[in-house]
Coordinates of C-alpha atoms in Angstrom, one line a residue:
Chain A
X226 CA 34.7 -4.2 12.8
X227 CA 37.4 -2.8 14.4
X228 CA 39.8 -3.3 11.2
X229 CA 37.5 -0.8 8.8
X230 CA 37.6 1.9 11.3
X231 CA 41.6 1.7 11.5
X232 CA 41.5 1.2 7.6
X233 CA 39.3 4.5 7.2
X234 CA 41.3 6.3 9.8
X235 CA 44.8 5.7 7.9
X236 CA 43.2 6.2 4.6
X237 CA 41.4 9.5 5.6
X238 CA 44.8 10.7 7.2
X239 CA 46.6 10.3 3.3
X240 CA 43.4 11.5 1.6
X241 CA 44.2 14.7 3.9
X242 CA 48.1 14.6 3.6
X243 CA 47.5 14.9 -0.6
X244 CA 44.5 17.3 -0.9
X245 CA 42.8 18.8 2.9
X246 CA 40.1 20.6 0.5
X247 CA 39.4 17.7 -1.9
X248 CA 39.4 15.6 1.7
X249 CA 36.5 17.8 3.7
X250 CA 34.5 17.4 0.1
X251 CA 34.4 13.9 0.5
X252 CA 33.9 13.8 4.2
X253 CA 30.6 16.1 4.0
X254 CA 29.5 14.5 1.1
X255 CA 29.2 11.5 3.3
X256 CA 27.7 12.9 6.2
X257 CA 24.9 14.8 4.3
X258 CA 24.0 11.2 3.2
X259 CA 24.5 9.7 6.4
X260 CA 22.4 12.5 8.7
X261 CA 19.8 11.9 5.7
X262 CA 19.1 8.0 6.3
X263 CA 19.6 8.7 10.0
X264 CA 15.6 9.1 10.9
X265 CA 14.6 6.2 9.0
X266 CA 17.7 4.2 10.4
X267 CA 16.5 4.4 13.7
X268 CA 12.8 4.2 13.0
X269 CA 14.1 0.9 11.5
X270 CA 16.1 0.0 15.0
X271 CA 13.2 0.5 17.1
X272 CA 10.9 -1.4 15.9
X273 CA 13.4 -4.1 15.2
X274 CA 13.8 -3.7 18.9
X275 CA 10.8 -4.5 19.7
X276 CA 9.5 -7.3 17.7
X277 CA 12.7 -9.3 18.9
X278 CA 11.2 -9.3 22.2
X279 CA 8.0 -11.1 21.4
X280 CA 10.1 -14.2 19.8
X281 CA 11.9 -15.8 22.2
X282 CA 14.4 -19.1 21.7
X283 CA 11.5 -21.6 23.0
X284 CA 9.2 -20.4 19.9
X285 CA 11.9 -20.4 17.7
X286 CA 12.6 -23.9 18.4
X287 CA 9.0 -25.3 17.8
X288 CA 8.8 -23.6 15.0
X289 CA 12.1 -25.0 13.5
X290 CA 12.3 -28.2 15.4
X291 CA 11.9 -31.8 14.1
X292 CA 8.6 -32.0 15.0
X293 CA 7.6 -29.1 12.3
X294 CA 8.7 -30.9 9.2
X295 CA 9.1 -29.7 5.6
X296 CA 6.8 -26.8 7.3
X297 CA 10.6 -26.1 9.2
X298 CA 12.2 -24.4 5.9
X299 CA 9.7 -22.1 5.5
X300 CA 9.3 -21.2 8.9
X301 CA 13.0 -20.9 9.0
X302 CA 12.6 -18.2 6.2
X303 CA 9.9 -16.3 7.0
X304 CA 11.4 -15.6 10.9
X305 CA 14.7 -15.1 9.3
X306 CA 13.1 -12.3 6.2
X307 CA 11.6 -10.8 9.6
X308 CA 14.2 -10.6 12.0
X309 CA 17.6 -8.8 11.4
X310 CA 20.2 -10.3 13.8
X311 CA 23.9 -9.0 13.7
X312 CA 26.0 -11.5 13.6
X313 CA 27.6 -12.0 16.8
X314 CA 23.8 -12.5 18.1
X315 CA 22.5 -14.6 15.1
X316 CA 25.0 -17.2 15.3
X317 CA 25.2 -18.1 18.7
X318 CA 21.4 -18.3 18.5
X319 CA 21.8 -20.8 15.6
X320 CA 24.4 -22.9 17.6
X321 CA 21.6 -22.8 20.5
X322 CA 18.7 -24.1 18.1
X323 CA 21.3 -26.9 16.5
X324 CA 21.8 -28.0 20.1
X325 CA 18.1 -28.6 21.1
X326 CA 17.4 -30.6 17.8
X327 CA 16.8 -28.2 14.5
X328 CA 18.4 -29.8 11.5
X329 CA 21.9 -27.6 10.2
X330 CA 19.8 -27.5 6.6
X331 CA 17.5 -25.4 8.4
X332 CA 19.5 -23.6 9.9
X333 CA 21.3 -22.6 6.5
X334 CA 17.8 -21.2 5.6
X335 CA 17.5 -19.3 8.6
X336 CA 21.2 -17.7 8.3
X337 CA 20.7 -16.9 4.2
X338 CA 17.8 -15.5 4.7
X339 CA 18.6 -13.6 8.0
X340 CA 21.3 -11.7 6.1
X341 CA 19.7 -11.6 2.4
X342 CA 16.2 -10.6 3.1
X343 CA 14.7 -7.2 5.1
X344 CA 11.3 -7.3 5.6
X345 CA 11.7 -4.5 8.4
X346 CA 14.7 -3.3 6.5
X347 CA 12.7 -2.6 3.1
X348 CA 12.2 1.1 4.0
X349 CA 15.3 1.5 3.8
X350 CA 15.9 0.0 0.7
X351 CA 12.9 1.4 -0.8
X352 CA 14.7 5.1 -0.3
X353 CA 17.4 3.7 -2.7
X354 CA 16.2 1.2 -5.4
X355 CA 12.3 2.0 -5.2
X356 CA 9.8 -0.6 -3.5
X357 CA 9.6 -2.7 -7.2
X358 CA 12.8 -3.4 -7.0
X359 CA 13.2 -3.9 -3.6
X360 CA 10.6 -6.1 -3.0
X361 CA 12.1 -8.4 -6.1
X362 CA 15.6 -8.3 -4.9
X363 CA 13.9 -9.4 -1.6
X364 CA 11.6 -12.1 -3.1
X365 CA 14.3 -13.8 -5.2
X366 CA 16.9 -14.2 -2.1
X367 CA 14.0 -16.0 -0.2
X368 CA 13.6 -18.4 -3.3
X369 CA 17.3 -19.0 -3.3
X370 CA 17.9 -19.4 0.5
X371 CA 15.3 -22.2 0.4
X372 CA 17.0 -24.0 -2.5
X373 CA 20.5 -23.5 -0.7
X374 CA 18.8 -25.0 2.4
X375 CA 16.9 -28.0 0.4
X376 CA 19.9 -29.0 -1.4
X377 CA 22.1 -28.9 1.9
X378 CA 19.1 -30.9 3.0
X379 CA 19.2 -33.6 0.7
X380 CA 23.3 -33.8 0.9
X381 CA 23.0 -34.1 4.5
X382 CA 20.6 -37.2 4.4
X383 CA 21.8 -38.8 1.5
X384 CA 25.4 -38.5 1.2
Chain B
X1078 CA 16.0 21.8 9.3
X1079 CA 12.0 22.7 9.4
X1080 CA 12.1 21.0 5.6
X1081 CA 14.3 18.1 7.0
X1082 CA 12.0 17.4 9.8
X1083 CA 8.9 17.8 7.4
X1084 CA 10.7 15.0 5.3
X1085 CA 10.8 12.5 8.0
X1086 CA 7.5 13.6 10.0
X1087 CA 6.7 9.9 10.3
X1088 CA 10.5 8.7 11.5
X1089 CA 10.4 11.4 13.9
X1090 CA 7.0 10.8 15.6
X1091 CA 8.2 7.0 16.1
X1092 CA 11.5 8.4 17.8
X1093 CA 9.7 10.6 20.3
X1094 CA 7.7 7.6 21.1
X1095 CA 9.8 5.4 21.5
X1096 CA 12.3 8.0 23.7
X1097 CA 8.9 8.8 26.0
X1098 CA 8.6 4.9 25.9
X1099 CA 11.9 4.4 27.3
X1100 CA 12.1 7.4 29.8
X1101 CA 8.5 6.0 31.3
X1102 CA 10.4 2.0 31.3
X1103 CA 13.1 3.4 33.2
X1104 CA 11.5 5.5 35.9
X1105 CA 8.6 2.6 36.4
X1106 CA 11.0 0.1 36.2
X1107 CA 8.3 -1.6 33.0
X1108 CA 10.3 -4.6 32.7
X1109 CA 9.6 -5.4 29.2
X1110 CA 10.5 -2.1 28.0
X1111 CA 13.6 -2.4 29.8
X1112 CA 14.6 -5.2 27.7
X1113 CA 14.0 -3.9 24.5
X1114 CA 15.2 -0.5 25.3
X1115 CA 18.8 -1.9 27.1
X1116 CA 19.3 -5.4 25.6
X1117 CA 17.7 -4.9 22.2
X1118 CA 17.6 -1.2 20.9
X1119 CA 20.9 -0.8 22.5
X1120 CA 23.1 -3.4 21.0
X1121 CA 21.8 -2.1 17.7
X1122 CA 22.7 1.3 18.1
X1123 CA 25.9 0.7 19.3
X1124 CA 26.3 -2.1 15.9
X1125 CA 24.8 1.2 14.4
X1126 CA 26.9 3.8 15.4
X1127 CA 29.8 2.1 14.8
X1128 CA 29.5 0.6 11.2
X1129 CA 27.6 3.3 9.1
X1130 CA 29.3 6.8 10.0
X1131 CA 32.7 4.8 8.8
X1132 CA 31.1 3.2 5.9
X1133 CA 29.6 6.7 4.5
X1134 CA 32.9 8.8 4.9
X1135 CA 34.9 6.1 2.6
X1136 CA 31.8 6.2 0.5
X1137 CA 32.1 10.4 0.4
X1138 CA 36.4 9.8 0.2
X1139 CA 35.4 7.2 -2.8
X1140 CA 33.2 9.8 -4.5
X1141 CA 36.1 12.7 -4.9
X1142 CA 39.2 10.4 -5.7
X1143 CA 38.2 7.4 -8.0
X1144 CA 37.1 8.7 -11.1
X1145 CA 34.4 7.0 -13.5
X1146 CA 36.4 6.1 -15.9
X1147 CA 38.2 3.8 -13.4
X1148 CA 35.6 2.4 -12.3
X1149 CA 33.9 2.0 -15.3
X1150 CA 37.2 -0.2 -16.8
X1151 CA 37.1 -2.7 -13.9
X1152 CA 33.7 -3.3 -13.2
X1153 CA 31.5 -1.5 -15.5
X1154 CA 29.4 -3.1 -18.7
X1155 CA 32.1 -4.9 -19.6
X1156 CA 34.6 -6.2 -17.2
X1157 CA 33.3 -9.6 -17.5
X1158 CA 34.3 -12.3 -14.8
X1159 CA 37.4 -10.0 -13.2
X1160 CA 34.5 -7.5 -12.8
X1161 CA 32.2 -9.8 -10.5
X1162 CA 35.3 -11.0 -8.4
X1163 CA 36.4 -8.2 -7.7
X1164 CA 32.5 -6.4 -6.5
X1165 CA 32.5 -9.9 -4.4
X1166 CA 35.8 -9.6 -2.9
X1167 CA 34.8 -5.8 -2.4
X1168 CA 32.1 -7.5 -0.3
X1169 CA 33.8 -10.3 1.4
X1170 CA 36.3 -7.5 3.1
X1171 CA 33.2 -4.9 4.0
X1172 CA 31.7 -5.2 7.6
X1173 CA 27.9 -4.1 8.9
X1174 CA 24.5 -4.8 7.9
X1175 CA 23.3 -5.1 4.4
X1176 CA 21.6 -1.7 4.8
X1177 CA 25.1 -0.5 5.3
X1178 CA 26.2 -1.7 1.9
X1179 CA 23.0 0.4 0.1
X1180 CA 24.7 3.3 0.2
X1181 CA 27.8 1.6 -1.9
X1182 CA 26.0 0.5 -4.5
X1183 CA 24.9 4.2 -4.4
X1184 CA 28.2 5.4 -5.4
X1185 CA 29.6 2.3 -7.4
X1186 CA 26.5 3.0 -9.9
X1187 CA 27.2 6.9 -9.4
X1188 CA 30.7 5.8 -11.0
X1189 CA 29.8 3.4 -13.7
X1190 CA 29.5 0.1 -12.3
X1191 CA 27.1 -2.2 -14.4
X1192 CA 24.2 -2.9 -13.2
X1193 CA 24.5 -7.0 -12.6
X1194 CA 27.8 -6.2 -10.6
X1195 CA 25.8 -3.5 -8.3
X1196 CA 23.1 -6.8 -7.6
X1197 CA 25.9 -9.6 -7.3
X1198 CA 27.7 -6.9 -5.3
X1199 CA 24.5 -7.0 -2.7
X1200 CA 24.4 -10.5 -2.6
X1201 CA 28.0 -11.3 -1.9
X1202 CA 27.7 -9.1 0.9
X1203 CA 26.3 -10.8 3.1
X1204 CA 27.1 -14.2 2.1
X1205 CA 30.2 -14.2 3.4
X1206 CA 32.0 -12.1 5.6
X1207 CA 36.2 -12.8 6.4
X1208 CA 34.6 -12.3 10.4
X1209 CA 31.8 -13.0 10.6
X1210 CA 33.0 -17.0 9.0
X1211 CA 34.9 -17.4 11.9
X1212 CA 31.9 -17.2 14.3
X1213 CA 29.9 -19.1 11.8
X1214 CA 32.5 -22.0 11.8
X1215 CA 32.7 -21.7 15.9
X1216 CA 29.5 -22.7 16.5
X1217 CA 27.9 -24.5 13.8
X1218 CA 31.4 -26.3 12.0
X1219 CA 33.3 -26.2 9.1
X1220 CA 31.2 -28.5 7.1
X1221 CA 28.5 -26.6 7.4
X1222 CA 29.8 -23.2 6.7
X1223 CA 31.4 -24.7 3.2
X1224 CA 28.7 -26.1 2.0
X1225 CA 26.8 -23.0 2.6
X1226 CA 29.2 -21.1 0.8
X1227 CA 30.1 -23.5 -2.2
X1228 CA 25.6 -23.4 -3.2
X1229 CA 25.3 -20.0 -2.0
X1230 CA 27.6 -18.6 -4.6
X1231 CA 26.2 -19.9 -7.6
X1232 CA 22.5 -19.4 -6.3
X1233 CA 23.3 -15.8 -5.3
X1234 CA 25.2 -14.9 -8.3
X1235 CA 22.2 -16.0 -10.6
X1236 CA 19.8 -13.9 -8.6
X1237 CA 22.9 -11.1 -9.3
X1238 CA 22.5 -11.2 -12.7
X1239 CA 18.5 -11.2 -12.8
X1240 CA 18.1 -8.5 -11.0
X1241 CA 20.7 -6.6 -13.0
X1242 CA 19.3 -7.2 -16.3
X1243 CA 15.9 -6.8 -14.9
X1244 CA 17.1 -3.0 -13.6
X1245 CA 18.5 -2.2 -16.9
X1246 CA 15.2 -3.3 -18.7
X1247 CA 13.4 -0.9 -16.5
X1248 CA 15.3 1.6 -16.6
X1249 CA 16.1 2.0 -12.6
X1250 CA 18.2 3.9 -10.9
X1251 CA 19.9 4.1 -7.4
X1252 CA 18.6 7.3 -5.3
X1253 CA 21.4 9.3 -3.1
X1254 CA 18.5 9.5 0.1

């Protein structure tokens, strides 16, 4: 994280050395766009915020566990399209679930579809690309995180 | 400003809820709401705060000094393979949320970028990340993260190029917000 805000620090700094006018252009242009996603960026946060606190580790772990089954992938995907988990929180969590028994192929369903599906995110994405195409974009990286985490499935027990 | 808060009338009435929400948690000491105000709302912001304002003022920096026809050369209609590396290695380097890389593909398509490098563009993003591989490899291995990486590409570049020609068919467009 810390590298892109030194990298757009130094590369403001020559932006402003070469052209100051042509510089403050660029710099409001993005904060007019930033101060205009702001209200649904946060609307987005909170109620991130709160559905994380109804699903706890213990639920995700029957859910995903052996005991679950084929029925594992898709649960896998549907909490991971729900939930949107920063990194430094999602994988932790993952190394947690491994630990108390939920197969890595699952996991790799959870992860994929973690990052490449928003269902909370969607209004978001709708303000850019329209709900048709958002909700395909969406659809599709389900589809494929499950074949990622099938095939990784059927390496891992048969290979 | 009265426009701007017209716009967002719903956003704004789930804010002041929430901020009554968490001002009533802390003085009653509501645990629950304490958690999701401190441990969850928090960490997001702070992710928040942190990622987008930087990502939007290289976007606006972007906007005045690359010019289309730039752009247009190395990954527009026809840049062919160089085209897609480059959107994914564009990807690999960026940091944040995939709602953080929305705004990109804003200004990539502003500039010229073809429509099935904008979608592989959006998948790469968040398929692998130079930092966040080394806290996927920490806790769930090396074999794991490979493997996840060498089917992810193919699958996600396929979905890339479906969405792409599907936009094009459709005629779509990418809004500024």
């Amino acid at each position: 994280m810390y590298y892109i805000i030194i990298f757009t620090a130094i590369l403001t700094l020559i932006s402003f050395i070469f052209d100051k006018k042509k510089t403050w252009k660029g710099i409001k242009k993005g904060a007019k766009q930033f101060i205009n996603i702001l209200p649904t960026l946060l609307s987005v946060i909170i109620l991130i915020s709160i559905v994380l606190y109804f699903v706890s580790d213990n639920v995700l772990t029957e859910y995903l566990g052996a005991g679950a089954g084929i029925a594992a992938y898709f649960s896998a995907g549907i909490i991971g399209a729900v939930a949107v988990l920063p990194g430094f929180i999602a994988y932790p969590l993952a190394g947690i679930l491994v630990k108390s028994g939920v197969a890595l192929s699952v996991i790799a369903v959870f992860i994929t579809t973690l990052k490449m599906v928003g269902i909370l995110t969607i209004p978001i994405e709708k303000k850019y690309f329209g709900l048709k195409v958002a909700l395909m974009r969406n659809l599709l990286s389900f589809a494929g995180a499950l074949l990622v985490g099938i095939i990784m499935a059927l390496i891992f027990n048969y290979l | 400003m009265k426009e701007y808060l017209n716009k967002y009338k719903f956003d704004f009435s789930l804010i002041i809820a929430f901020a009554i929400f968490t001002v009533y948690s802390l003085l009653a000491s509501f645990q629950p709401g304490i958690v999701i105000v401190k441990n969850n709302f928090w960490e997001f912001l702070k992710e928040m705060i942190l990622a987008l304002p930087v990502m939007f003022i290289l976007i606006g920096l972007f906007d005045v000094w690359v010019s289309k026809e730039k752009v247009q050369k190395h990954i527009g209609e026809s840049s062919g393979i160089k085209g897609v590396l480059l959107v994914m290695l564009l990807a690999f380097v960026q940091a944040g949320p995939l709602y953080a890389a929305f705004p990109v593909a804003y200004i990539l398509k502003k500039k010229g970028t073809s429509s099935v490098n904008i979608f592989i563009y959006l998948s790469s993003y968040t398929m692998a990340k130079v930092p966040m591989l080394t806290f996927e490899i920490g806790f769930l291995g090396l074999k794991f993260s490979i493997l996840r990486l060498i089917l992810s590409i193919p699958v996600f570049i396929l979905i890339g190029i479906i969405m792409g020609k599907y936009f094009d068919k459709h005629k779509g467009t990418i809004n500024e917000v």
